[in-house]
Tab-separated table of C-alpha atoms and ligand atoms in Angstrom:
chain	number	residue	atom	x	y	z
L	1	MET	CA	120.620	-118.115	-145.906
L	2	SER	CA	120.296	-119.042	-142.293
L	3	SER	CA	117.816	-117.590	-139.915
L	4	ASN	CA	120.158	-115.048	-138.393
L	5	VAL	CA	120.495	-113.209	-141.436
L	6	LEU	CA	120.193	-109.311	-140.871
L	7	LEU	CA	120.285	-107.865	-144.233
L	8	GLU	CA	119.882	-109.505	-147.451
L	9	ILE	CA	120.540	-108.001	-151.008
L	10	ASN	CA	119.122	-109.479	-154.148
L	11	GLN	CA	120.005	-108.684	-157.762
L	12	LEU	CA	120.613	-105.173	-156.926
L	13	GLN	CA	120.911	-102.650	-160.052
L	14	THR	CA	121.805	-99.018	-159.497
L	15	HIS	CA	122.435	-97.244	-162.771
L	16	PHE	CA	123.388	-93.740	-163.447
L	17	GLU	CA	122.727	-91.503	-166.681
L	18	THR	CA	125.756	-89.756	-167.969
L	19	GLU	CA	126.463	-87.823	-171.310
L	20	SER	CA	128.006	-90.829	-172.706
L	21	GLY	CA	125.246	-93.130	-171.787
L	22	THR	CA	123.959	-95.515	-168.889
L	23	VAL	CA	126.392	-96.483	-166.267
L	24	LYS	CA	125.761	-99.861	-164.447
L	25	ALA	CA	127.405	-99.186	-161.192
L	26	VAL	CA	125.745	-101.950	-159.254
L	27	ASN	CA	124.842	-104.827	-161.760
L	28	ASN	CA	122.720	-107.555	-160.060
L	29	VAL	CA	124.820	-107.561	-156.705
L	30	SER	CA	123.322	-109.987	-154.405
L	31	PHE	CA	124.922	-110.744	-150.679
L	32	GLY	CA	124.231	-111.126	-147.147
L	33	ILE	CA	125.066	-110.122	-143.794
L	34	ARG	CA	124.460	-112.075	-140.891
L	35	GLU	CA	123.760	-110.751	-137.275
L	36	GLY	CA	127.202	-109.758	-135.641
L	37	GLU	CA	129.051	-110.257	-138.620
L	38	THR	CA	131.451	-108.055	-140.481
L	39	VAL	CA	131.383	-108.187	-144.465
L	40	CYS	CA	134.064	-106.533	-146.295
L	41	ILE	CA	133.469	-105.402	-149.830
L	42	VAL	CA	136.432	-105.194	-151.821
L	43	GLY	CA	137.507	-104.026	-155.065
L	44	GLU	CA	139.260	-101.059	-157.018
L	45	SER	CA	138.043	-97.438	-157.139
L	46	GLY	CA	134.970	-97.524	-159.296
L	47	CYS	CA	133.838	-100.717	-159.053
L	48	GLY	CA	130.339	-99.915	-157.378
L	49	LYS	CA	131.144	-100.892	-153.597
L	50	SER	CA	130.716	-97.505	-152.266
L	51	ILE	CA	127.620	-96.893	-154.545
L	52	THR	CA	126.196	-100.690	-153.405
L	53	ALA	CA	126.602	-99.276	-149.758
L	54	LEU	CA	124.731	-95.971	-150.582
L	55	SER	CA	122.101	-97.817	-152.374
L	56	LEU	CA	120.953	-99.616	-149.467
L	57	MET	CA	120.472	-96.405	-147.608
L	58	GLN	CA	118.833	-94.863	-150.970
L	59	LEU	CA	121.730	-92.027	-150.485
L	60	ILE	CA	122.895	-92.287	-154.058
L	61	PRO	CA	123.576	-89.081	-155.975
L	62	GLU	CA	120.747	-87.357	-158.149
L	63	ASN	CA	121.733	-88.783	-161.515
L	64	GLY	CA	121.235	-92.290	-160.141
L	65	LYS	CA	118.610	-94.742	-159.755
L	66	ILE	CA	117.787	-97.961	-158.190
L	67	GLU	CA	116.632	-100.005	-161.452
L	68	GLY	CA	115.698	-103.094	-159.519
L	69	GLY	CA	116.415	-105.808	-156.950
L	70	GLU	CA	115.393	-106.193	-153.322
L	71	VAL	CA	117.065	-105.337	-150.006
L	72	PHE	CA	115.708	-107.246	-147.040
L	73	PHE	CA	116.388	-105.863	-143.777
L	74	GLU	CA	115.170	-108.238	-141.026
L	75	GLY	CA	112.912	-109.618	-143.591
L	76	LYS	CA	111.543	-106.350	-144.809
L	77	ASN	CA	111.993	-104.913	-148.346
L	78	ILE	CA	113.676	-101.596	-147.358
L	79	LEU	CA	113.523	-100.478	-150.919
L	80	LYS	CA	109.891	-99.971	-150.677
L	81	LEU	CA	109.730	-98.045	-147.314
L	82	ASN	CA	108.194	-94.503	-147.145
L	83	LYS	CA	110.453	-91.550	-146.412
L	84	LYS	CA	109.327	-91.418	-142.700
L	85	ASP	CA	110.241	-95.000	-142.205
L	86	LEU	CA	113.237	-94.649	-144.403
L	87	ARG	CA	114.391	-91.937	-141.823
L	88	ARG	CA	113.738	-94.134	-138.936
L	89	LEU	CA	115.613	-96.809	-140.119
L	90	ARG	CA	118.571	-94.708	-140.937
L	91	GLY	CA	118.571	-93.245	-137.667
L	92	ASN	CA	117.806	-96.170	-135.375
L	93	ASP	CA	118.412	-99.477	-137.099
L	94	ILE	CA	121.252	-98.738	-139.841
L	95	SER	CA	124.050	-95.885	-139.700
L	96	ILE	CA	126.668	-94.756	-141.849
L	97	ILE	CA	130.315	-93.520	-141.504
L	98	PHE	CA	131.949	-92.052	-144.306
L	99	GLN	CA	135.510	-91.584	-145.437
L	100	GLU	CA	135.858	-87.905	-144.699
L	101	PRO	CA	134.618	-86.976	-141.079
L	102	MET	CA	135.428	-83.233	-141.820
L	103	THR	CA	132.788	-83.280	-144.733
L	104	SER	CA	130.233	-85.525	-142.783
L	105	LEU	CA	130.205	-82.803	-139.750
L	106	ASN	CA	128.397	-79.460	-140.155
L	107	PRO	CA	131.314	-76.889	-139.482
L	108	VAL	CA	128.926	-74.419	-137.934
L	109	PHE	CA	127.874	-76.370	-134.880
L	110	THR	CA	129.626	-77.853	-132.017
L	111	ILE	CA	130.224	-81.504	-131.547
L	112	GLY	CA	127.767	-81.628	-128.777
L	113	GLU	CA	125.046	-80.180	-130.847
L	114	GLN	CA	125.602	-82.494	-133.559
L	115	MET	CA	125.662	-85.408	-131.477
L	116	ILE	CA	122.371	-84.744	-129.473
L	117	GLU	CA	120.700	-84.313	-132.395
L	118	PRO	CA	120.031	-87.963	-133.475
L	119	LEU	CA	119.750	-88.890	-129.634
L	120	GLN	CA	116.965	-86.500	-129.164
L	121	GLU	CA	115.012	-87.698	-132.454
L	122	HIS	CA	115.510	-91.304	-132.352
L	123	LEU	CA	115.931	-91.946	-128.738
L	124	LEU	CA	113.528	-89.066	-127.750
L	125	LEU	CA	116.092	-88.140	-124.865
L	126	SER	CA	115.500	-84.653	-123.078
L	127	LYS	CA	118.513	-82.230	-124.027
L	128	LYS	CA	120.139	-82.913	-120.958
L	129	ASP	CA	120.145	-86.550	-121.011
L	130	ALA	CA	121.116	-86.396	-124.898
L	131	TYR	CA	124.314	-84.452	-123.715
L	132	LYS	CA	124.917	-86.753	-120.705
L	133	LYS	CA	124.753	-89.721	-123.212
L	134	ALA	CA	126.885	-87.879	-126.007
L	135	SER	CA	129.600	-87.259	-123.018
L	136	GLU	CA	129.388	-90.774	-122.263
L	137	LEU	CA	129.660	-92.018	-125.752
L	138	ILE	CA	132.875	-89.746	-126.448
L	139	THR	CA	134.419	-91.246	-122.915
L	140	MET	CA	133.593	-94.725	-124.298
L	141	LEU	CA	135.526	-94.110	-127.464
L	142	GLY	CA	138.551	-93.300	-125.444
L	143	ILE	CA	138.524	-89.446	-125.862
L	144	PRO	CA	139.854	-87.680	-122.760
L	145	ASN	CA	137.923	-84.384	-121.563
L	146	ALA	CA	134.338	-85.228	-122.990
L	147	GLU	CA	132.916	-82.184	-121.802
L	148	LYS	CA	135.391	-80.071	-123.276
L	149	ILE	CA	135.206	-81.887	-126.846
L	150	ILE	CA	131.183	-81.385	-126.887
L	151	SER	CA	131.658	-77.615	-126.740
L	152	MET	CA	134.343	-77.729	-129.666
L	153	TYR	CA	133.874	-77.123	-133.502
L	154	PRO	CA	134.883	-79.834	-135.930
L	155	HIS	CA	137.676	-77.672	-137.132
L	156	GLU	CA	139.341	-77.598	-133.586
L	157	LEU	CA	139.628	-81.592	-133.644
L	158	SER	CA	142.296	-83.649	-135.682
L	159	GLY	CA	141.061	-86.238	-138.304
L	160	GLY	CA	141.300	-89.259	-135.614
L	161	MET	CA	139.324	-87.588	-133.166
L	162	LEU	CA	136.520	-86.563	-135.804
L	163	GLN	CA	136.507	-90.004	-136.836
L	164	ARG	CA	136.006	-91.231	-133.365
L	165	ILE	CA	133.080	-88.573	-133.165
L	166	MET	CA	131.600	-90.191	-136.407
L	167	ILE	CA	131.758	-93.457	-134.830
L	168	ALA	CA	130.108	-92.146	-131.442
L	169	ILE	CA	127.156	-90.781	-133.447
L	170	ALA	CA	127.078	-93.679	-135.674
L	171	ILE	CA	126.530	-96.209	-132.516
L	172	SER	CA	124.665	-93.342	-130.271
L	173	CYS	CA	120.895	-94.975	-131.412
L	174	ASN	CA	122.315	-98.619	-130.800
L	175	PRO	CA	121.774	-99.695	-134.695
L	176	LYS	CA	121.931	-103.267	-135.705
L	177	LEU	CA	124.114	-102.406	-138.786
L	178	ILE	CA	126.869	-99.953	-139.192
L	179	ILE	CA	128.048	-99.197	-142.891
L	180	ALA	CA	131.709	-97.802	-142.803
L	181	ASP	CA	132.672	-96.454	-146.294
L	182	GLU	CA	136.488	-96.392	-146.317
L	183	PRO	CA	136.497	-95.424	-142.730
L	184	THR	CA	140.462	-95.014	-142.461
L	185	THR	CA	141.422	-94.094	-145.562
L	186	ALA	CA	141.842	-90.396	-144.820
L	187	LEU	CA	143.754	-90.954	-141.864
L	188	ASP	CA	147.624	-91.797	-140.510
L	189	VAL	CA	148.413	-95.467	-140.215
L	190	THR	CA	148.581	-95.475	-136.446
L	191	ILE	CA	145.257	-93.684	-135.969
L	192	GLN	CA	143.777	-96.343	-138.933
L	193	ALA	CA	145.050	-99.005	-136.526
L	194	GLN	CA	143.027	-97.384	-133.457
L	195	ILE	CA	139.984	-97.046	-135.413
L	196	LEU	CA	139.967	-100.666	-136.804
L	197	ASP	CA	140.377	-101.682	-133.133
L	198	LEU	CA	137.606	-99.489	-132.142
L	199	LEU	CA	135.243	-100.997	-134.730
L	200	ARG	CA	136.271	-104.520	-133.680
L	201	ASP	CA	135.323	-103.729	-130.073
L	202	ILE	CA	131.940	-102.326	-131.103
L	203	LYS	CA	131.091	-105.436	-133.142
L	204	LYS	CA	132.297	-107.715	-130.054
L	205	ASP	CA	130.592	-105.555	-127.243
L	206	LEU	CA	127.684	-104.430	-128.899
L	207	LYS	CA	126.988	-107.337	-131.356
L	208	THR	CA	126.545	-105.006	-134.195
L	209	SER	CA	126.921	-105.994	-137.788
L	210	ILE	CA	129.324	-104.290	-139.881
L	211	LEU	CA	129.526	-103.416	-143.769
L	212	LEU	CA	133.046	-102.382	-144.424
L	213	ILE	CA	133.636	-101.077	-147.709
L	214	THR	CA	137.672	-100.764	-148.414
L	215	HIS	CA	140.138	-101.075	-151.385
L	216	ASP	CA	142.802	-102.579	-148.770
L	217	LEU	CA	143.200	-106.020	-148.303
L	218	GLY	CA	145.303	-105.602	-145.085
L	219	VAL	CA	141.985	-104.214	-143.599
L	220	VAL	CA	139.953	-107.140	-145.216
L	221	ALA	CA	142.179	-109.779	-143.373
L	222	GLU	CA	141.786	-107.888	-139.932
L	223	MET	CA	138.389	-107.307	-140.196
L	224	ALA	CA	136.491	-109.411	-142.164
L	225	ASP	CA	134.291	-112.616	-141.420
L	226	TYR	CA	133.314	-112.704	-145.014
L	227	VAL	CA	134.208	-111.148	-148.303
L	228	VAL	CA	132.510	-109.810	-151.265
L	229	VAL	CA	135.022	-108.979	-154.217
L	230	MET	CA	133.800	-106.509	-156.583
L	231	TYR	CA	134.679	-105.902	-160.187
L	232	ALA	CA	133.255	-103.412	-162.660
L	233	GLY	CA	129.831	-103.294	-160.622
L	234	LYS	CA	129.409	-106.885	-160.371
L	235	VAL	CA	130.151	-109.423	-157.728
L	236	VAL	CA	133.004	-111.668	-158.918
L	237	GLU	CA	133.506	-113.677	-155.778
L	238	GLN	CA	132.424	-113.918	-151.979
L	239	GLY	CA	133.057	-116.199	-149.265
L	240	PRO	CA	134.187	-116.618	-145.765
L	241	VAL	CA	137.446	-114.637	-145.300
L	242	LEU	CA	139.828	-117.663	-144.394
L	243	LYS	CA	138.777	-119.405	-147.270
L	244	LEU	CA	138.921	-116.729	-149.755
L	245	PHE	CA	142.493	-115.725	-148.489
L	246	ALA	CA	143.627	-119.281	-148.583
L	247	GLU	CA	141.949	-120.340	-151.835
L	248	PRO	CA	141.087	-117.511	-154.204
L	249	LYS	CA	138.992	-118.961	-157.180
L	250	HIS	CA	138.425	-115.451	-159.392
L	251	PRO	CA	141.537	-114.363	-161.474
L	252	TYR	CA	140.819	-111.026	-160.254
L	253	THR	CA	140.945	-111.875	-156.661
L	254	GLN	CA	144.246	-113.744	-157.029
L	255	GLY	CA	145.563	-110.749	-158.509
L	256	LEU	CA	144.330	-108.463	-155.893
L	257	LEU	CA	146.353	-110.992	-153.198
L	258	LYS	CA	149.343	-111.192	-155.499
L	259	ALA	CA	149.344	-107.373	-155.518
L	260	LYS	CA	149.342	-107.221	-151.710
L	261	PRO	CA	152.801	-106.543	-150.014
L	262	VAL	CA	153.848	-109.039	-147.483
L	263	ILE	CA	155.912	-108.143	-144.757
L	264	GLY	CA	159.530	-109.982	-144.654
L	265	GLU	CA	159.010	-110.455	-148.630
L	266	ARG	CA	161.146	-107.996	-150.362
L	267	LYS	CA	160.441	-107.858	-154.128
L	268	ASP	CA	161.954	-105.476	-156.712
L	269	LYS	CA	158.716	-104.734	-158.195
L	270	LEU	CA	155.316	-105.340	-156.813
L	271	TYR	CA	152.731	-107.251	-158.983
L	272	THR	CA	150.288	-105.341	-160.490
L	273	ILE	CA	146.966	-106.452	-162.669
L	274	ALA	CA	147.789	-105.224	-166.007
L	275	GLY	CA	145.340	-103.210	-167.799
L	276	GLN	CA	142.452	-100.919	-166.903
L	277	VAL	CA	138.943	-101.176	-165.370
L	278	PRO	CA	136.390	-101.401	-168.517
L	279	ASN	CA	134.259	-98.323	-169.354
L	280	LEU	CA	131.230	-98.917	-167.537
L	281	VAL	CA	128.998	-97.902	-170.516
L	282	GLY	CA	127.779	-100.253	-172.851
L	283	LEU	CA	129.582	-103.214	-171.612
L	284	LYS	CA	128.538	-106.208	-173.763
L	285	ASP	CA	127.701	-109.649	-172.596
L	286	SER	CA	130.903	-110.898	-171.617
L	287	CYS	CA	133.422	-111.307	-168.581
L	288	TYR	CA	134.260	-107.958	-167.522
L	289	PHE	CA	137.670	-108.810	-166.584
L	290	ALA	CA	138.357	-110.646	-169.816
L	291	ASP	CA	140.739	-108.156	-171.146
L	292	ARG	CA	143.039	-108.454	-168.002
L	293	CYS	CA	142.889	-111.823	-167.447
L	294	GLU	CA	145.801	-114.185	-168.555
L	295	HIS	CA	143.193	-117.396	-168.538
L	296	ALA	CA	140.874	-115.808	-170.889
L	297	MET	CA	139.013	-117.981	-173.332
L	298	ASP	CA	136.743	-117.534	-176.341
L	299	ILE	CA	133.555	-118.138	-173.951
L	300	CYS	CA	134.736	-115.494	-171.591
L	301	ARG	CA	134.493	-112.817	-174.331
L	302	SER	CA	131.031	-113.660	-175.542
L	303	ILE	CA	128.976	-114.788	-172.397
L	304	GLN	CA	128.912	-113.949	-168.989
L	305	PRO	CA	129.960	-116.378	-166.412
L	306	ASN	CA	127.231	-117.635	-164.018
L	307	TYR	CA	127.805	-118.077	-160.245
L	308	THR	CA	129.366	-121.331	-159.312
L	309	LYS	CA	129.610	-122.705	-155.885
L	310	THR	CA	133.115	-123.855	-155.211
L	311	SER	CA	132.506	-124.948	-151.428
L	312	LYS	CA	129.629	-124.074	-149.160
L	313	GLN	CA	129.227	-120.158	-148.816
L	314	HIS	CA	131.986	-119.761	-151.763
L	315	ASP	CA	130.823	-118.532	-154.780
L	316	VAL	CA	132.660	-117.303	-157.803
L	317	ALA	CA	131.970	-115.926	-161.236
L	318	CYS	CA	134.167	-117.504	-163.626
L	319	TRP	CA	134.143	-119.861	-166.596
L	320	LEU	CA	137.086	-121.724	-165.569
L	321	TYR	CA	134.671	-123.242	-162.600
L	322	GLU	CA	131.579	-123.826	-164.490
L	323	GLU	CA	130.368	-127.228	-164.597
L	324	GLY	CA	129.784	-128.639	-168.081
L	325	ALA	CA	131.194	-125.463	-169.859
L	326	VAL	CA	132.685	-126.221	-173.317
L	327	TYR	CA	136.040	-124.104	-173.703
L	328	GLU	CA	137.263	-122.990	-176.936
T	401	SF4	FE1	139.111	-114.868	-166.731
T	401	SF4	FE2	137.378	-115.916	-168.080
T	401	SF4	FE3	137.334	-116.219	-165.620
T	401	SF4	FE4	136.688	-114.042	-166.743
T	401	SF4	S1	135.338	-115.806	-166.970
T	401	SF4	S2	138.083	-114.384	-165.262
T	401	SF4	S3	137.990	-114.001	-168.505
T	401	SF4	S4	138.696	-117.084	-167.025
């Protein structure tokens, strides 16, 4: 990866202990994010995309554990940071926006109180300056009457307004990377478009890198520079967005793109990928997509495919592309 890489994830593994066994939610995941780049992780729910993002910040639920791998941020393995440095990283360098702004904000504190806290802690601003900066951020994000908004409680604002406030908090300490986990899923379509525009402006104006988690290929097409496709905890394909949309290699990616409605193309029935995501407990050594894949061969059911480079920066884990593979 080139020198302007900001974040590099190598062989990340996050497992969960459940009553039925170990769930390998993130299974040897590797990809990188360059400075000023938007990387989208896409896949069905339960494919491990959110847990990948939470693992970077070490915010996974209690029954989960990072079992292996490395996450380098500006060359430093952040999985080895002590609590103090991790807290500093979370506030200063990497921030996160969740799907549900209402549950991310504390209902008993005003918007202003919640906005000034990171400004005081991470930028060491006085209370007065922190309020001034909070007000500027609200205005910058296109919300009128900043002074009034600051004194309001979360329940007094709409979902779209709250998500803007979450974005204001996320950018308040000038992070180098914003992780946005399905930031528009809970919002109306028109508000979704505004929030995506906002994220695009932030990337352009502040040169922030963005890791965007989404199940929506429309969002990927609008936002991504680079796409990571996940299936059953594994990365099955990754590449630059134009390449991946023009020449999807993995049968799962091809299925996702086929299932996406296209404006102007009326079909009686939308395409769906037949079958279910496999149970992540006790997966055997095979391609996890084999039961749903129309190209599945014997080898797919007995050996996991390695990654094959199909062009510069475009990798796919599928036996169809492995050189020298003996198909049965
Ligand atoms: Fe299909 Fe085999 Fe490729 Fe898996 S490895 S996606 S089963 S062709």
